[in-house]
Coordinates of C-alpha atoms and ligand atoms in Angstrom, one line a residue:
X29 CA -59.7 51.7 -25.1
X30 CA -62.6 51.4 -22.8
X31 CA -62.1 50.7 -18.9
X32 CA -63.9 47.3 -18.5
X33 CA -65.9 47.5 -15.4
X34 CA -68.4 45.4 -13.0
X35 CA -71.9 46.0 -13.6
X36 CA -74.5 44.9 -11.3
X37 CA -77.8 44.0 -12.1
X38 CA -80.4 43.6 -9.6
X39 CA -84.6 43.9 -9.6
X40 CA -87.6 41.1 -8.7
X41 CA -88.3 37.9 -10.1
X42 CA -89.2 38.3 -14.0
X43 CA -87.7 41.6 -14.7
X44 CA -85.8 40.2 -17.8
X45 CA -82.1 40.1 -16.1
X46 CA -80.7 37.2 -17.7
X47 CA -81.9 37.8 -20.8
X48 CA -80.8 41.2 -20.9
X49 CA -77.2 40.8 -19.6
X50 CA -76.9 37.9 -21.6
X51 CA -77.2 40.2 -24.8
X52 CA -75.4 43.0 -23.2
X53 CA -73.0 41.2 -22.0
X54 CA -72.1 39.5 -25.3
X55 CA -72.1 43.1 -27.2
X56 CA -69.6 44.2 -24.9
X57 CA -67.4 40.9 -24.5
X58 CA -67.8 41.0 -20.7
X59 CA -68.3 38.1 -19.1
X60 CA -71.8 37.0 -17.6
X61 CA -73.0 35.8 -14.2
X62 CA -76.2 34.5 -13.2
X63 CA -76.1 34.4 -9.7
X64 CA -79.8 33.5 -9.9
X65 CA -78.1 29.7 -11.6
X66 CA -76.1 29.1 -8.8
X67 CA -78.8 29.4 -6.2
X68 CA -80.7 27.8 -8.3
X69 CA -77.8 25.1 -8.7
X70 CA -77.9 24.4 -5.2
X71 CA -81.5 24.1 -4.7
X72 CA -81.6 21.4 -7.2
X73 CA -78.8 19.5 -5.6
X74 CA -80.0 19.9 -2.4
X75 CA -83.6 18.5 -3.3
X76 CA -81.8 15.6 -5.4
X77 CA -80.1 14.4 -2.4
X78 CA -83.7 14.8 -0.3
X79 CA -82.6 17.3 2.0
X80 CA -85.1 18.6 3.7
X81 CA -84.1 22.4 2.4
X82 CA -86.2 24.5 5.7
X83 CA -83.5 22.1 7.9
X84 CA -80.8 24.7 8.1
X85 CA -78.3 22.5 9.7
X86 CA -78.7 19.9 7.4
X87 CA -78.5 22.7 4.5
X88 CA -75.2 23.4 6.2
X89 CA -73.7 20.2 6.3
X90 CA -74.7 19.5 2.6
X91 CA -73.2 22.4 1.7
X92 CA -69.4 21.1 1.7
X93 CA -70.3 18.4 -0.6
X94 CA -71.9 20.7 -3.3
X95 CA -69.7 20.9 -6.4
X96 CA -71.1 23.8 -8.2
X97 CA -69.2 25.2 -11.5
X98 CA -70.0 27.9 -14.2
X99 CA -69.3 26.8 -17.3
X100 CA -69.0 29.3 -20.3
X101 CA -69.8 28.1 -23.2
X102 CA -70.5 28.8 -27.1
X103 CA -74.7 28.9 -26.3
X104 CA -74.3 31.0 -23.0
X105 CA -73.6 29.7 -19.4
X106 CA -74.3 26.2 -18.1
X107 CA -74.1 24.8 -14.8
X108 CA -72.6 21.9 -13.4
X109 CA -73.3 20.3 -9.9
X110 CA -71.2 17.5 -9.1
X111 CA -70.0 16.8 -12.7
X112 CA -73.7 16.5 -13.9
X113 CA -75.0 19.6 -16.3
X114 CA -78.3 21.0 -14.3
X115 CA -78.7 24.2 -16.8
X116 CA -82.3 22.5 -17.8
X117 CA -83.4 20.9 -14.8
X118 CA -82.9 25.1 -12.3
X119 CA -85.3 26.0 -14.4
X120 CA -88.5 24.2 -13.6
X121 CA -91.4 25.1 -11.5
X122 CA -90.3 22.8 -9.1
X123 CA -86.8 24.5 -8.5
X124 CA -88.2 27.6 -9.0
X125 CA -90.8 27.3 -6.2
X126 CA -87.9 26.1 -3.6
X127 CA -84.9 28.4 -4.4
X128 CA -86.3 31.4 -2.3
X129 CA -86.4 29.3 0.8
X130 CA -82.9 28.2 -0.1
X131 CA -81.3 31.7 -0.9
X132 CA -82.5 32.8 2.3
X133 CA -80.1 30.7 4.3
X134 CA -76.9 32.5 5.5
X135 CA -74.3 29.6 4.8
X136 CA -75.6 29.4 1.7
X137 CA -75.1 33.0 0.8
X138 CA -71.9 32.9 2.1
X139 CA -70.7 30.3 0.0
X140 CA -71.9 31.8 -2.8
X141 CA -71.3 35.7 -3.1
X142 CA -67.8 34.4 -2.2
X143 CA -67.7 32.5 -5.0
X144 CA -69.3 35.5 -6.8
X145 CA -67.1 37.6 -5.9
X146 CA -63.8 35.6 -7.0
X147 CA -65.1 35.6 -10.5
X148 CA -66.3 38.9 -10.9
X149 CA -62.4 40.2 -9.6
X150 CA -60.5 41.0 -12.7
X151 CA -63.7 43.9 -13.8
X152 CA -65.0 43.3 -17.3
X153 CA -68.5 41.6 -15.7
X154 CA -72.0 41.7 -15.3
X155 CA -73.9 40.0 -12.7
X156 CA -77.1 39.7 -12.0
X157 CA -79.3 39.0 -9.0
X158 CA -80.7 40.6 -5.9
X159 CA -77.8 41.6 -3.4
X160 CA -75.1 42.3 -6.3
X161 CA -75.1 46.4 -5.9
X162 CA -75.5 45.9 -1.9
X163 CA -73.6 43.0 -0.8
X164 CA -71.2 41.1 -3.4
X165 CA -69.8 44.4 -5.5
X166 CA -70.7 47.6 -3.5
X167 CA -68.4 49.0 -5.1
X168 CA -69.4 48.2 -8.8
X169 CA -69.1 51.3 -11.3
X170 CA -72.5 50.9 -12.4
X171 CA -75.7 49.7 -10.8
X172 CA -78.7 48.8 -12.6
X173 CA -82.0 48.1 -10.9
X174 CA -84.2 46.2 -14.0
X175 CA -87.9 46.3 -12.9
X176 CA -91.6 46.2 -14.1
X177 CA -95.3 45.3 -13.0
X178 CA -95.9 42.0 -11.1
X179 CA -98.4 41.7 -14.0
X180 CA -95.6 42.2 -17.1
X181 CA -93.3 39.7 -15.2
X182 CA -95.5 37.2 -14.4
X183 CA -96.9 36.7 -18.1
X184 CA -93.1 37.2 -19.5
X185 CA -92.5 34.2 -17.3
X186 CA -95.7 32.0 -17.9
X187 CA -94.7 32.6 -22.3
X188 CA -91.7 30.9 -21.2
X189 CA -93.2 28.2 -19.2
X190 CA -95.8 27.7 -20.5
X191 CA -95.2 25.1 -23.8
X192 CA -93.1 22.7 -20.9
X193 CA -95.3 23.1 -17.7
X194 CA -99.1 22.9 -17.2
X195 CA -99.8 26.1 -15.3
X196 CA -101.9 29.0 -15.3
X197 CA -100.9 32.5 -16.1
X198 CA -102.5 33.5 -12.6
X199 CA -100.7 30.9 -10.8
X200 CA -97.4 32.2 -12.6
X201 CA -98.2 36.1 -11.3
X202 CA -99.1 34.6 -7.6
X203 CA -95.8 32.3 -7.1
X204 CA -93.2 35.2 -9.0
X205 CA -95.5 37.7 -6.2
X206 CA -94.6 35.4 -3.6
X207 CA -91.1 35.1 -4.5
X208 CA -90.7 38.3 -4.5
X209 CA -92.2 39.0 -0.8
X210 CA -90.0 36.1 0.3
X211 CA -86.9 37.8 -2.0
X212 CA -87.5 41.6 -0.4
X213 CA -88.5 40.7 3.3
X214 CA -85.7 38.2 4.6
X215 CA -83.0 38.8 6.8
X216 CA -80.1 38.1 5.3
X217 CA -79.4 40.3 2.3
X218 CA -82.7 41.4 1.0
X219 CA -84.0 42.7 -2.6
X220 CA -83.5 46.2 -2.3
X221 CA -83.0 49.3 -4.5
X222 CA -80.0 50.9 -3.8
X223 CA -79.7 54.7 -3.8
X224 CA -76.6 54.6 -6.0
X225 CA -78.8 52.9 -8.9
X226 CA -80.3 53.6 -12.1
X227 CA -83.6 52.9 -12.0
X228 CA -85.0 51.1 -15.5
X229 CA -88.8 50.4 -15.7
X230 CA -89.2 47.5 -18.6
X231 CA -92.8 47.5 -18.9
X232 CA -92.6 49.6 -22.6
X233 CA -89.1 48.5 -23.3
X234 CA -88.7 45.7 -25.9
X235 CA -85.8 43.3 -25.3
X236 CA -83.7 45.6 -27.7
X237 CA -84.7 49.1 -26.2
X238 CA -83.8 47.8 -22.7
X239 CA -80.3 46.3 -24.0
X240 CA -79.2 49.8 -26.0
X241 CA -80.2 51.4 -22.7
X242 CA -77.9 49.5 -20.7
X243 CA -75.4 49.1 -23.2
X244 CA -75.2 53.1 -23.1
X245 CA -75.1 53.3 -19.3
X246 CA -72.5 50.9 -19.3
X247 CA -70.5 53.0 -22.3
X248 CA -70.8 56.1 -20.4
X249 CA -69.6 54.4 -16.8
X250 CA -66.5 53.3 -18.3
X251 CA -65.8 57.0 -19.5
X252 CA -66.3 57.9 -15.7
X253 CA -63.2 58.4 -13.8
X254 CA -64.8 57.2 -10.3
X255 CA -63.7 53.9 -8.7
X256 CA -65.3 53.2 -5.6
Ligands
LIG308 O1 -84.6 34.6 -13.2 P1 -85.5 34.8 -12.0 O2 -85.9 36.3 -11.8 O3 -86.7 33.9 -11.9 O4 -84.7 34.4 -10.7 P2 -83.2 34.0 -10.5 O5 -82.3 35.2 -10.8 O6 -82.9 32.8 -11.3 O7 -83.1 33.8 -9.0 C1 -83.8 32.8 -8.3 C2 -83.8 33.0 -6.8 O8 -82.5 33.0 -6.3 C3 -84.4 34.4 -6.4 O9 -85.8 34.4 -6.3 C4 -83.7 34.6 -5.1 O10 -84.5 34.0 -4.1 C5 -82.4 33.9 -5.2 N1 -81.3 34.9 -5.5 C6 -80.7 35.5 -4.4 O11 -81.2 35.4 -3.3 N2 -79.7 36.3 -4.7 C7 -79.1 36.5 -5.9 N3 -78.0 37.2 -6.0 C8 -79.7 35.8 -7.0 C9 -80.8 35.0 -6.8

């Protein structure tokens, strides 16, 4: 039998992660993380309880009372903030636009990759974010940075927005460019490229071409004998 490793999946706003690892992740019977839920999860309870989210001592104090939960379930993951399912309401613009601000704070992070971290211990995962291949699993068997044009990720995002919001397929492009600035130039635990990953461009890949090519990295890196 295969080894069952921890795969991480990192790359800018857009780059089809989620999607992707869902798939992959289901093909393989390895569980799936999206750390991108979680700071999503506590953007969305922090703006519910009308925090102001650039006060980073208030962020702090919130924190504590923040009950976040991954739920796996038949349809994919959902997520739960104090008891309440969110899954539908990370998702909109107005989430979306704050989240950066919010996964730039360090007590956040902290929180979180520890979190990350518990559930990705027994191997068998794939998560996907921004600071999984640096920071949460250095050590991860395989690395994956998922990536394409500003232009191919900003109108993969607006098709999804676009029958629930009222926004332009510019305005989509600007605020997943400005998102990304924000994601690659913080402080604490920037978007970055490691050296130790494989490099897949998505911008000729269909959804299927880009799975099979991760499903065979991952086949291949749990033939490998290394363990970080
Ligand atoms: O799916 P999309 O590319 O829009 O983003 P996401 O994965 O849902 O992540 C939302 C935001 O959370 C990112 O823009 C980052 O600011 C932050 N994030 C992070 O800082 N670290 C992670 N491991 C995952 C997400």
């Amino acid at each position: 039998m295969n080894r069952r490793i921890s795969v991480a999946i990192d790359g800018p706003a857009g780059a089809g992660k989620s999607s992707i690892s869902k798939v992959v992740a289901k093909k393989l019977g390895y569980l799936y993380i999206d750390t991108g839920a979680m700071y999503r999860g506590i953007t969305w309870a922090l703006l519910n309880a009308g925090i102001s989210i650039d006060d980073v001592d208030a962020v702090e104090a919130a924190l504590s009372k923040i009950q976040l939960e991954l739920r796996v379930e038949e349809t994919g993951l959902s997520v739960w903030v104090n008891g309440t399912d969110v899954s539908q309401d990370i998702r909109t613009q107005y989430v979306t636009s704050h989240v950066s601000q919010v996964a730039a704070q360090k007590a956040v992070r902290t929180k979180l990759v520890e979190m990350q971290r518990h559930m990705a211990s027994a191997g068998g995962v794939i998560l996907d974010g921004r600071d999984i291949g640096s920071i949460v699993l250095p050590n991860a068997e395989l690395k994956v940075y998922l990536t394409a044009s500003v232009e191919t990720r900003g109108h993969r995002r607006w098709l999804e927005l676009k029958d629930s919001e009222n926004i332009s397929l510019e305005e989509v492009c600007r605020t997943v460019a400005e998102r990304d600035a924000m994601d690659m130039n913080r402080k604490e635990s920037p978007l970055v490229c490691v050296d130790d990953a494989v490099v897949v461009e998505t911008d000729h890949l269909s959804i299927e071409e880009t799975v099979q090519t991760l499903v065979d990295l991952i086949r291949k890196a749990e033939l490998g004998g290394h363990h970080g």
